[in-house]
Amino acid sequence: MNAPPVVPPEPVTLQTASPTYRLASLDPDFILSPSMRGVRFLLEFAKADEALKAWGVRSTIVVFGSARIHEGGPEPHPRWYGAARAFGALASREGGALLDGGSERHNVICTGGGPGIMEAANRGAHDVGAPSIGLNITLPHEQAPNVYSTPELTFRFHYFAMRKMHLAMRANALVVFPGGFGTLDELFEILTLRQTGKAPPIPIVLFDEAYWRGVINFEALAAAGMISPRDLELFRFAEDAEGIWRCLLDGGLNPYEPPDWTRGPDLPGW
């Protein structure tokens, strides 16, 4: 057997030592430069997209809610946490996240990957042996992913916009537990997509009606002409895990049929 040819080392000169001589794909200074922002945006899309396809994830149920809610916190935090965990288990068991001999997973629990309600929903899926997704975001004060999202489906994003896109583009349904600014931002993102017809008619359920009516006067928006009265029909309320699931089914959730926007970037608007 012939020995492989010996490749002589490249001479070290001012030219070969110059940053411009580096291969573009191996040059961190170039990849992280402002002019490559669009490339980094594409990389954040493609990395998660490839991993989700490899796991057969065709559709998701997105669960939003506060990171500040704790299982052992003051009431009503334990009730909210427990309901999110119970729903994560119920939806994973009944919705198609377990392959059961098939090749596609449907209604896989998908959260922001952090603690609180996100942890609870991922934990519920974990309880029944189902995979779940965690879409984490890099923040000034680092926040570690919870330990219940499937490791191979746990991602980290720099761009909020790309994270939101992955949260939305496979969603068969949205379930929103009590939360603060971040939860409100994500809720109104999806409500706006539904209101404007940029999203298919997925069911949206808000957990704990008293909380939501206490923080948002939806009827005042309609009374002032800021939204149509019909926009109030874009969401429903529920008080327990079973109630959430009934609302989703009544709202058109098909456990084994993905929404139109699972085609992602091929669909106008994505």
PDB file of C-alpha atoms in Angstrom:
ATOM      1  CA  MET A   1       0.000   0.000   0.000  1.00  0.00           C
ATOM      2  CA  ASN A   2       1.382   3.347  -1.005  1.00  0.00           C
ATOM      3  CA  ALA A   3       1.848   5.878   1.784  1.00  0.00           C
ATOM      4  CA  PRO A   4      -0.224   9.040   1.439  1.00  0.00           C
ATOM      5  CA  PRO A   5       1.678  11.941  -0.010  1.00  0.00           C
ATOM      6  CA  VAL A   6       3.307  14.220   2.483  1.00  0.00           C
ATOM      7  CA  VAL A   7       1.943  17.746   2.278  1.00  0.00           C
ATOM      8  CA  PRO A   8       4.665  20.192   3.182  1.00  0.00           C
ATOM      9  CA  PRO A   9       3.716  22.796   5.781  1.00  0.00           C
ATOM     10  CA  GLU A  10       2.716  26.143   4.422  1.00  0.00           C
ATOM     11  CA  PRO A  11       5.473  28.714   4.830  1.00  0.00           C
ATOM     12  CA  VAL A  12       4.849  31.343   7.458  1.00  0.00           C
ATOM     13  CA  THR A  13       5.058  34.685   5.742  1.00  0.00           C
ATOM     14  CA  LEU A  14       3.428  38.054   6.173  1.00  0.00           C
ATOM     15  CA  GLN A  15       0.981  36.968   3.487  1.00  0.00           C
ATOM     16  CA  THR A  16      -0.065  33.628   5.034  1.00  0.00           C
ATOM     17  CA  ALA A  17      -0.295  35.215   8.492  1.00  0.00           C
ATOM     18  CA  SER A  18      -2.650  37.908   7.290  1.00  0.00           C
ATOM     19  CA  PRO A  19      -6.323  37.573   8.412  1.00  0.00           C
ATOM     20  CA  THR A  20      -7.393  38.065   4.804  1.00  0.00           C
ATOM     21  CA  TYR A  21      -5.657  34.789   3.900  1.00  0.00           C
ATOM     22  CA  ARG A  22      -7.899  32.730   6.199  1.00  0.00           C
ATOM     23  CA  LEU A  23     -10.629  30.659   4.616  1.00  0.00           C
ATOM     24  CA  ALA A  24     -13.796  32.727   4.956  1.00  0.00           C
ATOM     25  CA  SER A  25     -15.716  29.866   6.628  1.00  0.00           C
ATOM     26  CA  LEU A  26     -12.947  29.473   9.239  1.00  0.00           C
ATOM     27  CA  ASP A  27     -12.446  33.169   9.966  1.00  0.00           C
ATOM     28  CA  PRO A  28     -14.385  34.064  13.152  1.00  0.00           C
ATOM     29  CA  ASP A  29     -13.605  37.765  12.835  1.00  0.00           C
ATOM     30  CA  PHE A  30     -15.217  37.794   9.396  1.00  0.00           C
ATOM     31  CA  ILE A  31     -18.212  35.586  10.285  1.00  0.00           C
ATOM     32  CA  LEU A  32     -18.946  37.754  13.340  1.00  0.00           C
ATOM     33  CA  SER A  33     -18.582  41.046  11.480  1.00  0.00           C
ATOM     34  CA  PRO A  34     -21.577  43.366  10.940  1.00  0.00           C
ATOM     35  CA  SER A  35     -21.609  42.686   7.207  1.00  0.00           C
ATOM     36  CA  MET A  36     -22.238  38.966   7.829  1.00  0.00           C
ATOM     37  CA  ARG A  37     -25.326  39.487   9.985  1.00  0.00           C
ATOM     38  CA  GLY A  38     -27.550  38.070   7.250  1.00  0.00           C
ATOM     39  CA  VAL A  39     -25.381  34.953   7.006  1.00  0.00           C
ATOM     40  CA  ARG A  40     -25.551  34.424  10.768  1.00  0.00           C
ATOM     41  CA  PHE A  41     -29.324  34.850  10.601  1.00  0.00           C
ATOM     42  CA  LEU A  42     -29.480  32.134   7.928  1.00  0.00           C
ATOM     43  CA  LEU A  43     -27.239  29.837   9.986  1.00  0.00           C
ATOM     44  CA  GLU A  44     -29.571  30.172  12.988  1.00  0.00           C
ATOM     45  CA  PHE A  45     -32.498  29.175  10.794  1.00  0.00           C
ATOM     46  CA  ALA A  46     -30.757  26.252   9.104  1.00  0.00           C
ATOM     47  CA  LYS A  47     -29.178  24.651  12.179  1.00  0.00           C
ATOM     48  CA  ALA A  48     -32.459  24.289  14.073  1.00  0.00           C
ATOM     49  CA  ASP A  49     -34.402  23.401  10.936  1.00  0.00           C
ATOM     50  CA  GLU A  50     -32.056  20.525  10.072  1.00  0.00           C
ATOM     51  CA  ALA A  51     -32.148  19.102  13.603  1.00  0.00           C
ATOM     52  CA  LEU A  52     -35.955  19.256  13.802  1.00  0.00           C
ATOM     53  CA  LYS A  53     -36.289  17.533  10.440  1.00  0.00           C
ATOM     54  CA  ALA A  54     -33.880  14.816  11.543  1.00  0.00           C
ATOM     55  CA  TRP A  55     -36.149  14.106  14.517  1.00  0.00           C
ATOM     56  CA  GLY A  56     -39.253  14.017  12.311  1.00  0.00           C
ATOM     57  CA  VAL A  57     -40.820  17.052  13.970  1.00  0.00           C
ATOM     58  CA  ARG A  58     -43.611  18.145  11.636  1.00  0.00           C
ATOM     59  CA  SER A  59     -45.687  20.298  13.976  1.00  0.00           C
ATOM     60  CA  THR A  60     -45.580  21.694  17.502  1.00  0.00           C
ATOM     61  CA  ILE A  61     -47.718  23.013  20.308  1.00  0.00           C
ATOM     62  CA  VAL A  62     -46.030  26.153  21.587  1.00  0.00           C
ATOM     63  CA  VAL A  63     -46.280  26.891  25.307  1.00  0.00           C
ATOM     64  CA  PHE A  64     -45.447  30.369  26.571  1.00  0.00           C
ATOM     65  CA  GLY A  65     -45.334  31.597  30.172  1.00  0.00           C
ATOM     66  CA  SER A  66     -43.209  33.236  32.820  1.00  0.00           C
ATOM     67  CA  ALA A  67     -39.715  32.059  33.711  1.00  0.00           C
ATOM     68  CA  ARG A  68     -40.341  33.397  37.236  1.00  0.00           C
ATOM     69  CA  ILE A  69     -42.947  30.789  38.208  1.00  0.00           C
ATOM     70  CA  HIS A  70     -41.682  28.043  40.518  1.00  0.00           C
ATOM     71  CA  GLU A  71     -43.160  24.712  41.537  1.00  0.00           C
ATOM     72  CA  GLY A  72     -42.516  25.546  45.192  1.00  0.00           C
ATOM     73  CA  GLY A  73     -43.358  29.249  44.971  1.00  0.00           C
ATOM     74  CA  PRO A  74     -46.312  31.079  46.492  1.00  0.00           C
ATOM     75  CA  GLU A  75     -49.797  30.435  45.171  1.00  0.00           C
ATOM     76  CA  PRO A  76     -50.893  30.543  42.416  1.00  0.00           C
ATOM     77  CA  HIS A  77     -47.429  29.669  41.066  1.00  0.00           C
ATOM     78  CA  PRO A  78     -47.621  25.940  41.992  1.00  0.00           C
ATOM     79  CA  ARG A  79     -51.057  25.691  40.359  1.00  0.00           C
ATOM     80  CA  TRP A  80     -49.816  27.293  37.144  1.00  0.00           C
ATOM     81  CA  TYR A  81     -46.670  25.146  37.130  1.00  0.00           C
ATOM     82  CA  GLY A  82     -48.635  21.963  37.792  1.00  0.00           C
ATOM     83  CA  ALA A  83     -51.134  22.703  35.034  1.00  0.00           C
ATOM     84  CA  ALA A  84     -48.363  23.378  32.508  1.00  0.00           C
ATOM     85  CA  ARG A  85     -46.658  20.122  33.451  1.00  0.00           C
ATOM     86  CA  ALA A  86     -49.935  18.187  33.220  1.00  0.00           C
ATOM     87  CA  PHE A  87     -50.700  19.735  29.856  1.00  0.00           C
ATOM     88  CA  GLY A  88     -47.236  18.914  28.520  1.00  0.00           C
ATOM     89  CA  ALA A  89     -47.824  15.269  29.428  1.00  0.00           C
ATOM     90  CA  LEU A  90     -51.378  15.143  28.052  1.00  0.00           C
ATOM     91  CA  ALA A  91     -50.564  16.827  24.739  1.00  0.00           C
ATOM     92  CA  SER A  92     -47.451  14.699  24.244  1.00  0.00           C
ATOM     93  CA  ARG A  93     -49.315  11.484  24.959  1.00  0.00           C
ATOM     94  CA  GLU A  94     -52.391  12.253  22.858  1.00  0.00           C
ATOM     95  CA  GLY A  95     -51.078  14.582  20.175  1.00  0.00           C
ATOM     96  CA  GLY A  96     -48.631  12.500  18.158  1.00  0.00           C
ATOM     97  CA  ALA A  97     -45.245  13.438  19.646  1.00  0.00           C
ATOM     98  CA  LEU A  98     -44.538   9.745  20.232  1.00  0.00           C
ATOM     99  CA  LEU A  99     -43.785   8.116  16.887  1.00  0.00           C
ATOM    100  CA  ASP A 100     -45.727   4.875  17.543  1.00  0.00           C
ATOM    101  CA  GLY A 101     -44.324   3.317  14.387  1.00  0.00           C
ATOM    102  CA  GLY A 102     -44.740   6.403  12.226  1.00  0.00           C
ATOM    103  CA  SER A 103     -42.077   8.601  10.699  1.00  0.00           C
ATOM    104  CA  GLU A 104     -43.378  12.030  11.746  1.00  0.00           C
ATOM    105  CA  ARG A 105     -43.944  13.654  15.109  1.00  0.00           C
ATOM    106  CA  HIS A 106     -46.860  16.018  15.541  1.00  0.00           C
ATOM    107  CA  ASN A 107     -47.748  18.534  18.253  1.00  0.00           C
ATOM    108  CA  VAL A 108     -44.372  18.263  19.948  1.00  0.00           C
ATOM    109  CA  ILE A 109     -44.215  20.554  22.977  1.00  0.00           C
ATOM    110  CA  CYS A 110     -42.083  23.588  22.144  1.00  0.00           C
ATOM    111  CA  THR A 111     -41.045  26.221  24.690  1.00  0.00           C
ATOM    112  CA  GLY A 112     -38.497  28.969  25.137  1.00  0.00           C
ATOM    113  CA  GLY A 113     -36.331  26.412  26.912  1.00  0.00           C
ATOM    114  CA  GLY A 114     -35.895  28.224  30.219  1.00  0.00           C
ATOM    115  CA  PRO A 115     -37.230  27.750  33.754  1.00  0.00           C
ATOM    116  CA  GLY A 116     -40.738  28.340  35.098  1.00  0.00           C
ATOM    117  CA  ILE A 117     -43.662  27.504  32.828  1.00  0.00           C
ATOM    118  CA  MET A 118     -41.239  26.503  30.075  1.00  0.00           C
ATOM    119  CA  GLU A 119     -39.607  23.952  32.368  1.00  0.00           C
ATOM    120  CA  ALA A 120     -42.999  22.654  33.456  1.00  0.00           C
ATOM    121  CA  ALA A 121     -44.230  22.010  29.915  1.00  0.00           C
ATOM    122  CA  ASN A 122     -40.964  20.336  28.875  1.00  0.00           C
ATOM    123  CA  ARG A 123     -41.087  18.325  32.082  1.00  0.00           C
ATOM    124  CA  GLY A 124     -44.578  17.062  31.297  1.00  0.00           C
ATOM    125  CA  ALA A 125     -43.418  15.751  27.943  1.00  0.00           C
ATOM    126  CA  HIS A 126     -40.421  14.156  29.655  1.00  0.00           C
ATOM    127  CA  ASP A 127     -42.755  12.466  32.157  1.00  0.00           C
ATOM    128  CA  VAL A 128     -44.388  10.437  29.370  1.00  0.00           C
ATOM    129  CA  GLY A 129     -41.179   9.709  27.450  1.00  0.00           C
ATOM    130  CA  ALA A 130     -41.876  12.169  24.654  1.00  0.00           C
ATOM    131  CA  PRO A 131     -39.393  14.570  23.072  1.00  0.00           C
ATOM    132  CA  SER A 132     -39.816  18.308  23.515  1.00  0.00           C
ATOM    133  CA  ILE A 133     -38.131  21.386  22.137  1.00  0.00           C
ATOM    134  CA  GLY A 134     -36.364  24.239  23.937  1.00  0.00           C
ATOM    135  CA  LEU A 135     -35.581  27.390  21.950  1.00  0.00           C
ATOM    136  CA  ASN A 136     -33.249  29.315  24.239  1.00  0.00           C
ATOM    137  CA  ILE A 137     -32.023  32.863  23.705  1.00  0.00           C
ATOM    138  CA  THR A 138     -28.700  34.474  24.609  1.00  0.00           C
ATOM    139  CA  LEU A 139     -29.312  37.235  27.151  1.00  0.00           C
ATOM    140  CA  PRO A 140     -27.009  39.667  29.003  1.00  0.00           C
ATOM    141  CA  HIS A 141     -27.681  37.669  32.170  1.00  0.00           C
ATOM    142  CA  GLU A 142     -27.191  34.090  31.038  1.00  0.00           C
ATOM    143  CA  GLN A 143     -30.092  31.717  31.561  1.00  0.00           C
ATOM    144  CA  ALA A 144     -29.369  27.998  31.383  1.00  0.00           C
ATOM    145  CA  PRO A 145     -31.784  25.679  29.586  1.00  0.00           C
ATOM    146  CA  ASN A 146     -34.003  23.561  31.793  1.00  0.00           C
ATOM    147  CA  VAL A 147     -33.028  19.907  32.171  1.00  0.00           C
ATOM    148  CA  TYR A 148     -36.226  18.470  30.662  1.00  0.00           C
ATOM    149  CA  SER A 149     -36.076  19.548  27.019  1.00  0.00           C
ATOM    150  CA  THR A 150     -34.645  16.872  24.741  1.00  0.00           C
ATOM    151  CA  PRO A 151     -30.892  17.589  24.498  1.00  0.00           C
ATOM    152  CA  GLU A 152     -30.824  17.101  20.713  1.00  0.00           C
ATOM    153  CA  LEU A 153     -33.769  19.508  20.405  1.00  0.00           C
ATOM    154  CA  THR A 154     -32.364  22.190  22.703  1.00  0.00           C
ATOM    155  CA  PHE A 155     -31.181  25.214  20.747  1.00  0.00           C
ATOM    156  CA  ARG A 156     -29.612  28.581  21.464  1.00  0.00           C
ATOM    157  CA  PHE A 157     -30.351  31.702  19.445  1.00  0.00           C
ATOM    158  CA  HIS A 158     -28.774  35.127  19.298  1.00  0.00           C
ATOM    159  CA  TYR A 159     -31.597  36.749  17.323  1.00  0.00           C
ATOM    160  CA  PHE A 160     -35.026  37.066  18.925  1.00  0.00           C
ATOM    161  CA  ALA A 161     -36.558  37.332  15.445  1.00  0.00           C
ATOM    162  CA  MET A 162     -35.219  33.947  14.336  1.00  0.00           C
ATOM    163  CA  ARG A 163     -36.223  32.353  17.615  1.00  0.00           C
ATOM    164  CA  LYS A 164     -39.754  33.698  17.141  1.00  0.00           C
ATOM    165  CA  MET A 165     -39.833  32.355  13.609  1.00  0.00           C
ATOM    166  CA  HIS A 166     -38.990  28.851  14.801  1.00  0.00           C
ATOM    167  CA  LEU A 167     -41.552  29.155  17.580  1.00  0.00           C
ATOM    168  CA  ALA A 168     -44.242  30.088  15.060  1.00  0.00           C
ATOM    169  CA  MET A 169     -43.574  28.289  11.809  1.00  0.00           C
ATOM    170  CA  ARG A 170     -44.502  24.744  12.936  1.00  0.00           C
ATOM    171  CA  ALA A 171     -47.140  25.697  15.488  1.00  0.00           C
ATOM    172  CA  ASN A 172     -50.377  23.731  15.393  1.00  0.00           C
ATOM    173  CA  ALA A 173     -51.554  25.580  18.495  1.00  0.00           C
ATOM    174  CA  LEU A 174     -50.479  28.132  21.086  1.00  0.00           C
ATOM    175  CA  VAL A 175     -51.027  27.840  24.838  1.00  0.00           C
ATOM    176  CA  VAL A 176     -50.176  30.870  26.949  1.00  0.00           C
ATOM    177  CA  PHE A 177     -49.795  30.706  30.713  1.00  0.00           C
ATOM    178  CA  PRO A 178     -49.460  33.779  32.943  1.00  0.00           C
ATOM    179  CA  GLY A 179     -46.334  35.795  32.230  1.00  0.00           C
ATOM    180  CA  GLY A 180     -44.799  39.228  31.873  1.00  0.00           C
ATOM    181  CA  PHE A 181     -43.319  41.338  29.088  1.00  0.00           C
ATOM    182  CA  GLY A 182     -41.774  38.423  27.197  1.00  0.00           C
ATOM    183  CA  THR A 183     -44.949  36.348  27.321  1.00  0.00           C
ATOM    184  CA  LEU A 184     -47.053  39.323  26.226  1.00  0.00           C
ATOM    185  CA  ASP A 185     -44.657  39.994  23.361  1.00  0.00           C
ATOM    186  CA  GLU A 186     -44.890  36.414  22.124  1.00  0.00           C
ATOM    187  CA  LEU A 187     -48.679  36.263  22.581  1.00  0.00           C
ATOM    188  CA  PHE A 188     -49.320  39.424  20.597  1.00  0.00           C
ATOM    189  CA  GLU A 189     -46.866  38.329  17.912  1.00  0.00           C
ATOM    190  CA  ILE A 190     -49.028  35.264  17.180  1.00  0.00           C
ATOM    191  CA  LEU A 191     -52.311  37.154  17.630  1.00  0.00           C
ATOM    192  CA  THR A 192     -51.123  39.712  15.074  1.00  0.00           C
ATOM    193  CA  LEU A 193     -50.185  36.981  12.602  1.00  0.00           C
ATOM    194  CA  ARG A 194     -53.644  35.452  13.045  1.00  0.00           C
ATOM    195  CA  GLN A 195     -55.449  38.798  12.858  1.00  0.00           C
ATOM    196  CA  THR A 196     -53.694  39.761   9.628  1.00  0.00           C
ATOM    197  CA  GLY A 197     -54.045  36.353   7.992  1.00  0.00           C
ATOM    198  CA  LYS A 198     -50.301  35.707   7.949  1.00  0.00           C
ATOM    199  CA  ALA A 199     -50.849  32.550   9.995  1.00  0.00           C
ATOM    200  CA  PRO A 200     -53.266  29.647   9.512  1.00  0.00           C
ATOM    201  CA  PRO A 201     -56.248  29.444  11.889  1.00  0.00           C
ATOM    202  CA  ILE A 202     -54.496  27.753  14.797  1.00  0.00           C
ATOM    203  CA  PRO A 203     -56.234  27.620  18.193  1.00  0.00           C
ATOM    204  CA  ILE A 204     -54.893  29.942  20.899  1.00  0.00           C
ATOM    205  CA  VAL A 205     -55.685  29.248  24.564  1.00  0.00           C
ATOM    206  CA  LEU A 206     -54.962  31.522  27.526  1.00  0.00           C
ATOM    207  CA  PHE A 207     -54.671  29.740  30.867  1.00  0.00           C
ATOM    208  CA  ASP A 208     -56.357  31.293  33.937  1.00  0.00           C
ATOM    209  CA  GLU A 209     -58.970  33.726  32.647  1.00  0.00           C
ATOM    210  CA  ALA A 210     -58.912  35.806  35.842  1.00  0.00           C
ATOM    211  CA  TYR A 211     -55.214  36.552  35.383  1.00  0.00           C
ATOM    212  CA  TRP A 212     -55.534  37.562  31.743  1.00  0.00           C
ATOM    213  CA  ARG A 213     -58.586  39.723  32.257  1.00  0.00           C
ATOM    214  CA  GLY A 214     -56.787  41.376  35.134  1.00  0.00           C
ATOM    215  CA  VAL A 215     -53.781  42.400  33.037  1.00  0.00           C
ATOM    216  CA  ILE A 216     -55.417  43.055  29.638  1.00  0.00           C
ATOM    217  CA  ASN A 217     -58.782  44.656  28.943  1.00  0.00           C
ATOM    218  CA  PHE A 218     -59.448  42.962  25.619  1.00  0.00           C
ATOM    219  CA  GLU A 219     -62.973  44.353  25.381  1.00  0.00           C
ATOM    220  CA  ALA A 220     -61.670  47.915  25.783  1.00  0.00           C
ATOM    221  CA  LEU A 221     -59.520  47.427  22.693  1.00  0.00           C
ATOM    222  CA  ALA A 222     -62.594  46.406  20.718  1.00  0.00           C
ATOM    223  CA  ALA A 223     -64.771  49.171  22.202  1.00  0.00           C
ATOM    224  CA  ALA A 224     -62.218  51.806  21.194  1.00  0.00           C
ATOM    225  CA  GLY A 225     -62.075  50.443  17.665  1.00  0.00           C
ATOM    226  CA  MET A 226     -58.461  49.299  18.005  1.00  0.00           C
ATOM    227  CA  ILE A 227     -59.419  45.735  17.082  1.00  0.00           C
ATOM    228  CA  SER A 228     -62.505  44.174  15.551  1.00  0.00           C
ATOM    229  CA  PRO A 229     -64.991  42.489  17.910  1.00  0.00           C
ATOM    230  CA  ARG A 230     -64.351  39.352  15.866  1.00  0.00           C
ATOM    231  CA  ASP A 231     -60.704  39.464  16.953  1.00  0.00           C
ATOM    232  CA  LEU A 232     -61.877  38.497  20.435  1.00  0.00           C
ATOM    233  CA  GLU A 233     -62.725  35.103  18.937  1.00  0.00           C
ATOM    234  CA  LEU A 234     -59.067  34.418  18.115  1.00  0.00           C
ATOM    235  CA  PHE A 235     -58.469  32.968  21.594  1.00  0.00           C
ATOM    236  CA  ARG A 236     -60.202  31.049  24.361  1.00  0.00           C
ATOM    237  CA  PHE A 237     -59.658  30.577  28.078  1.00  0.00           C
ATOM    238  CA  ALA A 238     -59.073  27.387  30.076  1.00  0.00           C
ATOM    239  CA  GLU A 239     -58.574  26.514  33.740  1.00  0.00           C
ATOM    240  CA  ASP A 240     -56.924  23.085  33.702  1.00  0.00           C
ATOM    241  CA  ALA A 241     -54.889  20.823  31.435  1.00  0.00           C
ATOM    242  CA  GLU A 242     -57.906  18.876  30.226  1.00  0.00           C
ATOM    243  CA  GLY A 243     -59.730  22.134  29.486  1.00  0.00           C
ATOM    244  CA  ILE A 244     -56.797  23.360  27.389  1.00  0.00           C
ATOM    245  CA  TRP A 245     -56.825  20.145  25.359  1.00  0.00           C
ATOM    246  CA  ARG A 246     -60.592  20.357  24.778  1.00  0.00           C
ATOM    247  CA  CYS A 247     -60.218  23.964  23.606  1.00  0.00           C
ATOM    248  CA  LEU A 248     -57.501  22.944  21.175  1.00  0.00           C
ATOM    249  CA  LEU A 249     -59.577  20.118  19.727  1.00  0.00           C
ATOM    250  CA  ASP A 250     -62.685  22.323  19.539  1.00  0.00           C
ATOM    251  CA  GLY A 251     -60.544  24.965  17.849  1.00  0.00           C
ATOM    252  CA  GLY A 252     -59.612  22.608  15.022  1.00  0.00           C
ATOM    253  CA  LEU A 253     -56.422  20.921  16.241  1.00  0.00           C
ATOM    254  CA  ASN A 254     -55.866  17.729  14.285  1.00  0.00           C
ATOM    255  CA  PRO A 255     -53.375  15.546  16.152  1.00  0.00           C
ATOM    256  CA  TYR A 256     -51.923  14.171  12.931  1.00  0.00           C
ATOM    257  CA  GLU A 257     -52.259  16.993  10.449  1.00  0.00           C
ATOM    258  CA  PRO A 258     -49.722  19.839  10.423  1.00  0.00           C
ATOM    259  CA  PRO A 259     -50.689  23.467   9.747  1.00  0.00           C
ATOM    260  CA  ASP A 260     -50.016  24.953   6.327  1.00  0.00           C
ATOM    261  CA  TRP A 261     -47.084  26.972   7.579  1.00  0.00           C
ATOM    262  CA  THR A 262     -44.986  23.883   8.318  1.00  0.00           C
ATOM    263  CA  ARG A 263     -43.722  24.464   4.782  1.00  0.00           C
ATOM    264  CA  GLY A 264     -41.939  27.365   6.433  1.00  0.00           C
ATOM    265  CA  PRO A 265     -39.913  29.495   4.050  1.00  0.00           C
ATOM    266  CA  ASP A 266     -41.785  28.145   0.995  1.00  0.00           C
ATOM    267  CA  LEU A 267     -44.990  29.773   2.212  1.00  0.00           C
ATOM    268  CA  PRO A 268     -45.549  33.430   1.276  1.00  0.00           C
ATOM    269  CA  GLY A 269     -44.731  35.523   4.306  1.00  0.00           C
ATOM    270  CA  TRP A 270     -42.032  33.152   5.565  1.00  0.00           C
TER     271      TRP A 270
END
